[in-house]
mmCIF file of C-alpha atoms in Angstrom:
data_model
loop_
_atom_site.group_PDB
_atom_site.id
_atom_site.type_symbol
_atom_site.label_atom_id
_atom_site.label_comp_id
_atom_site.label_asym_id
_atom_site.label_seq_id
_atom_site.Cartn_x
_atom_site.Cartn_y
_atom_site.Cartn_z
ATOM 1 C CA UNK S 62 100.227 117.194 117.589
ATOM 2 C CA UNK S 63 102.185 117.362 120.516
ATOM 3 C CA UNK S 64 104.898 114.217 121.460
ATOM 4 C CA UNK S 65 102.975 112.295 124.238
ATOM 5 C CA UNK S 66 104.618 109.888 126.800
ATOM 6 C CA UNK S 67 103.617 106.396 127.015
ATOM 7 C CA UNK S 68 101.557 106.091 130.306
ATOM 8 C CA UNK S 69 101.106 101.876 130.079
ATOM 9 C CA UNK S 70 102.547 99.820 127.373
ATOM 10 C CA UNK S 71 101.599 95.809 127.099
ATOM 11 C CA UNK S 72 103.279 93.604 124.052
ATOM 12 C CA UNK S 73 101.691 90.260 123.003
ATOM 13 C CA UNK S 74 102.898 87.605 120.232
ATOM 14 C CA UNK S 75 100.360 85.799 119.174
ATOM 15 C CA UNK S 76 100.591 82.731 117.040
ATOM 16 C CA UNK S 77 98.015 82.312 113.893
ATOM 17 C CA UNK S 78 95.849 79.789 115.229
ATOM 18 C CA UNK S 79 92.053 80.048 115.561
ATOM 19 C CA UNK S 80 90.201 82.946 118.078
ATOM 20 C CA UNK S 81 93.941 84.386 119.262
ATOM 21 C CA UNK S 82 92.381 87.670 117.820
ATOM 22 C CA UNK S 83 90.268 87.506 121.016
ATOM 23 C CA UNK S 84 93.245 87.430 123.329
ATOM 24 C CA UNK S 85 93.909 90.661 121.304
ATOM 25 C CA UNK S 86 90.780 92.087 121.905
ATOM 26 C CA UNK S 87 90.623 91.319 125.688
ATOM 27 C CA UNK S 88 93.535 93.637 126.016
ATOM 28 C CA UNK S 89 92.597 96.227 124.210
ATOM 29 C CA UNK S 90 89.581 96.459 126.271
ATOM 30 C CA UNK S 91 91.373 96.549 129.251
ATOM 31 C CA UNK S 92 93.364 99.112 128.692
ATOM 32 C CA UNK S 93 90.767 101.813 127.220
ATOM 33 C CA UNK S 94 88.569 100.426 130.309
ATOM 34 C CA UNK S 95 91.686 101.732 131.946
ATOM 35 C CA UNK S 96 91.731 104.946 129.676
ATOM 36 C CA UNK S 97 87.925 105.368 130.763
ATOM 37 C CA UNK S 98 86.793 105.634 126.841
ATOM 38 C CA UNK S 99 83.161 105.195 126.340
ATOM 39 C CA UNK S 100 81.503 101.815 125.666
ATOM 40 C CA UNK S 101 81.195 102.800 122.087
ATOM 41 C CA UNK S 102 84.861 103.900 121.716
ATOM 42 C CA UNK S 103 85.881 100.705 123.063
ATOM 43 C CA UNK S 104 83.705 98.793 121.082
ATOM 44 C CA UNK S 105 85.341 100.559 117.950
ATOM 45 C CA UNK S 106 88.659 99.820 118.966
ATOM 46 C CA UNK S 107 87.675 95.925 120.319
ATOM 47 C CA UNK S 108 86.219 95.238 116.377
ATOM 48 C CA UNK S 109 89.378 96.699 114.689
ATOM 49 C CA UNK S 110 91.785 94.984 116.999
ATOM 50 C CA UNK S 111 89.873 91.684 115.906
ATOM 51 C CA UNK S 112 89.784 92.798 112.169
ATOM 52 C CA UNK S 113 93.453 93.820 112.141
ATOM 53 C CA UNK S 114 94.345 90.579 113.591
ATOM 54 C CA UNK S 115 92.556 87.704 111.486
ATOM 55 C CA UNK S 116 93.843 90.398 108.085
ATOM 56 C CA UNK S 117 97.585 89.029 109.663
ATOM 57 C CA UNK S 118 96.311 85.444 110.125
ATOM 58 C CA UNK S 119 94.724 84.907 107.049
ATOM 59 C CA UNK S 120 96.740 87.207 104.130
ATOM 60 C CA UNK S 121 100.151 87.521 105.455
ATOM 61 C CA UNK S 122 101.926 83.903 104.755
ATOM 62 C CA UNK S 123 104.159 84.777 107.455
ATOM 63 C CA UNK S 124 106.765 81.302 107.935
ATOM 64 C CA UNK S 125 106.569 81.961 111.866
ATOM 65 C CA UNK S 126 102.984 82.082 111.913
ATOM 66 C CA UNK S 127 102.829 85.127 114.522
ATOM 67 C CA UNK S 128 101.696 88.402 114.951
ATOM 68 C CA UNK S 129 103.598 91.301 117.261
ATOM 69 C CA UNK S 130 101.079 93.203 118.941
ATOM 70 C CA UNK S 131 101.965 96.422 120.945
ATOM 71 C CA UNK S 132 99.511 98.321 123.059
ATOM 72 C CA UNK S 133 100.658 101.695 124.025
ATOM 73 C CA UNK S 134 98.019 104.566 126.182
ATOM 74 C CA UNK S 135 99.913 107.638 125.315
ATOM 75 C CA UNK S 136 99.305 111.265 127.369
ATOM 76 C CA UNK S 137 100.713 113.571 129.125
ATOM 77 C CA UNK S 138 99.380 113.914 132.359
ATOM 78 C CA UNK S 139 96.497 111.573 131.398
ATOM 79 C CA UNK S 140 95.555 108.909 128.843
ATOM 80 C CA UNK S 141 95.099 110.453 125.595
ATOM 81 C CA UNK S 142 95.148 108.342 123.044
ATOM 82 C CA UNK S 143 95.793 104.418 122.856
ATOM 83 C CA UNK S 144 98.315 103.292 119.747
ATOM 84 C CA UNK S 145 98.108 99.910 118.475
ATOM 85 C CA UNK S 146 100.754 98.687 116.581
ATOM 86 C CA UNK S 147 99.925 95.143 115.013
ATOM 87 C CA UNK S 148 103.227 93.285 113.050
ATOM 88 C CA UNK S 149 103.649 90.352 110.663
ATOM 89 C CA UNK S 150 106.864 88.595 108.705
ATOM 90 C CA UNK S 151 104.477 87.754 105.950
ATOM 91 C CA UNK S 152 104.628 88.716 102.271
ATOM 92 C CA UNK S 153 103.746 91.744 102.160
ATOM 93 C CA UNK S 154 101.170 93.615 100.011
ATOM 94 C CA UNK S 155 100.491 97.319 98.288
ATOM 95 C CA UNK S 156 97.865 99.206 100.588
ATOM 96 C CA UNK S 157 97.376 102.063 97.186
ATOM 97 C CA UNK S 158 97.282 99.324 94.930
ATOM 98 C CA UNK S 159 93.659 97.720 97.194
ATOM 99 C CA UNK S 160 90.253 98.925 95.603
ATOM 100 C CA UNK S 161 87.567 99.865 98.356
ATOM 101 C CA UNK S 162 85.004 97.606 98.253
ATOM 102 C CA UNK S 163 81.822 98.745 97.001
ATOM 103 C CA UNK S 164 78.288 98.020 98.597
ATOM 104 C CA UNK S 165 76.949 96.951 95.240
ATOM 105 C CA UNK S 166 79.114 94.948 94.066
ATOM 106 C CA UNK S 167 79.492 92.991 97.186
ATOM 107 C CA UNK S 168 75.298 92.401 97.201
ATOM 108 C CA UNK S 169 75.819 90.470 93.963
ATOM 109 C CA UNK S 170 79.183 88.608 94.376
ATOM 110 C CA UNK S 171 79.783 85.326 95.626
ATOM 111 C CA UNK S 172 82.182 86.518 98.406
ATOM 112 C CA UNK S 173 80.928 89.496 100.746
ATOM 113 C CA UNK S 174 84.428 89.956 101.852
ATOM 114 C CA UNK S 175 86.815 92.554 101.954
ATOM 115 C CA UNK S 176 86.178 95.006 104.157
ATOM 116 C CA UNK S 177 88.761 94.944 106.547
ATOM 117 C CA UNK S 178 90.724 98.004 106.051
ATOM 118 C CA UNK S 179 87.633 99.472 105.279
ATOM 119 C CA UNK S 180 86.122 98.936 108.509
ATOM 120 C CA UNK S 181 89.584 99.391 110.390
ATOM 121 C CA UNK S 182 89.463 102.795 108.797
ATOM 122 C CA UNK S 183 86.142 103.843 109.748
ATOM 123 C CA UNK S 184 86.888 102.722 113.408
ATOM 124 C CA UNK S 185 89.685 104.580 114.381
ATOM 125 C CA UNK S 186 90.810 108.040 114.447
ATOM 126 C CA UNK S 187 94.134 107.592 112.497
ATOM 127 C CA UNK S 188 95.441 103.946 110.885
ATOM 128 C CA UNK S 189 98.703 103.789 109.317
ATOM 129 C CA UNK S 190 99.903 100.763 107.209
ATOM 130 C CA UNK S 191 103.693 99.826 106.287
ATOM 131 C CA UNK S 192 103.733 96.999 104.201
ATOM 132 C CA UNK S 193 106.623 95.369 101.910
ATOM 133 C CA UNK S 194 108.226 91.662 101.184
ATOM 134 C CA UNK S 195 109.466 91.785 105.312
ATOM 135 C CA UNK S 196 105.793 92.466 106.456
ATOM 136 C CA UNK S 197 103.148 94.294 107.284
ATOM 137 C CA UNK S 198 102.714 96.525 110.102
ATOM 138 C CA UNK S 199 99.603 98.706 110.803
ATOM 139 C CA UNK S 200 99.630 101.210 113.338
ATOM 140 C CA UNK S 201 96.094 102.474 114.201
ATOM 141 C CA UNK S 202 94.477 104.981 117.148
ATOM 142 C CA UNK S 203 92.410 106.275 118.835
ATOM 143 C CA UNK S 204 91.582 109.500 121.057
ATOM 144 C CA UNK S 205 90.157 108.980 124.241
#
C-alpha cells in the first residue's frame, strides 16, 4: 500500500467514566460523514469505536484512568482511509494468548460476553493491537 498523507487529524483524552465512549463515537462519525463513507461504513466504524473504548475502560487498570484517542483521514488527493488509534497505560494483556469466543458456548454460559475484538475485527478493514505491561494500543481502519 502506498504511504498516504493525513488530510484531518483530531486527538481526544478521554477519562474512564461512564458513556465517554460516545464522545468517541460522535467523532468518528463526523469525520467519515466528512470522508462521505456510506451509512453502513460509518455505522461499522461508530460500533467499533464504542467497543474499542469501553475494552480500555473496563480491562485495562490503567492508574490515570484515560484513554488517548487519535483520529486520522488519510489520502492522497482525497480521503482514503480513516485510522483510529485508541491508547491506554493499563496492564496490559496477550492478544495470541485470547480464545475467540464461540456461539455455543456463549448460548449456555452465564456471561454472553466477550466479543469485543471479535466484533472490532469483523468491523473494520485492518485492526492492529500492541499490548504489554505499559498498555495497550489498538490501531484499527477502515477504507472509504
Amino acid at each position: 500500500m502506498a504511504s498516504s498523507a493525513v488530510l484531518r487529524e483530531v486527538t481526544l483524552t478521554l477519562p474512564m467514566l461512564p458513556d465517554m465512549e460516545i464522545a468517541a463515537s460522535k467523532t468518528a462519525t463526523a469525520l467519515a460523514e466528512f470522508m462521505e463513507m456510506s451509512s453502513d461504513k460509518i455505522d461499522e466504524v461508530r460500533m467499533a469505536v464504542v467497543e474499542a473504548c469501553i475494552n480500555s475502560f473496563e480491562h485495562s487498570r490503567a492508574d490515570d484512568r484515560k484513554v488517548e484517542i487519535q483520529f486520522a483521514v488519510l489520502g492522497n488527493d482525497e480521503p482514503e482511509r480513516l485510522q483510529i488509534t485508541i491508547r491506554d497505560s493499563g496492564v496490559g494483556f496477550t492478544p495470541e494468548s485470547l480464545v475467540k469466543p464461540r456461539i455455543e458456548d456463549k448460548l449456555k454460559a452465564a456471561s454472553k460476553r466477550g466479543w469485543g475484538l471479535t466484533i472490532i475485527k469483523g468491523l473494520m478493514d485492518e485492526v492492529d493491537i500492541h499490548s504489554g505491561p505499559g498498555g495497550t494500543t489498538v490501531v484499527m481502519s477502515k477504507l472509504r
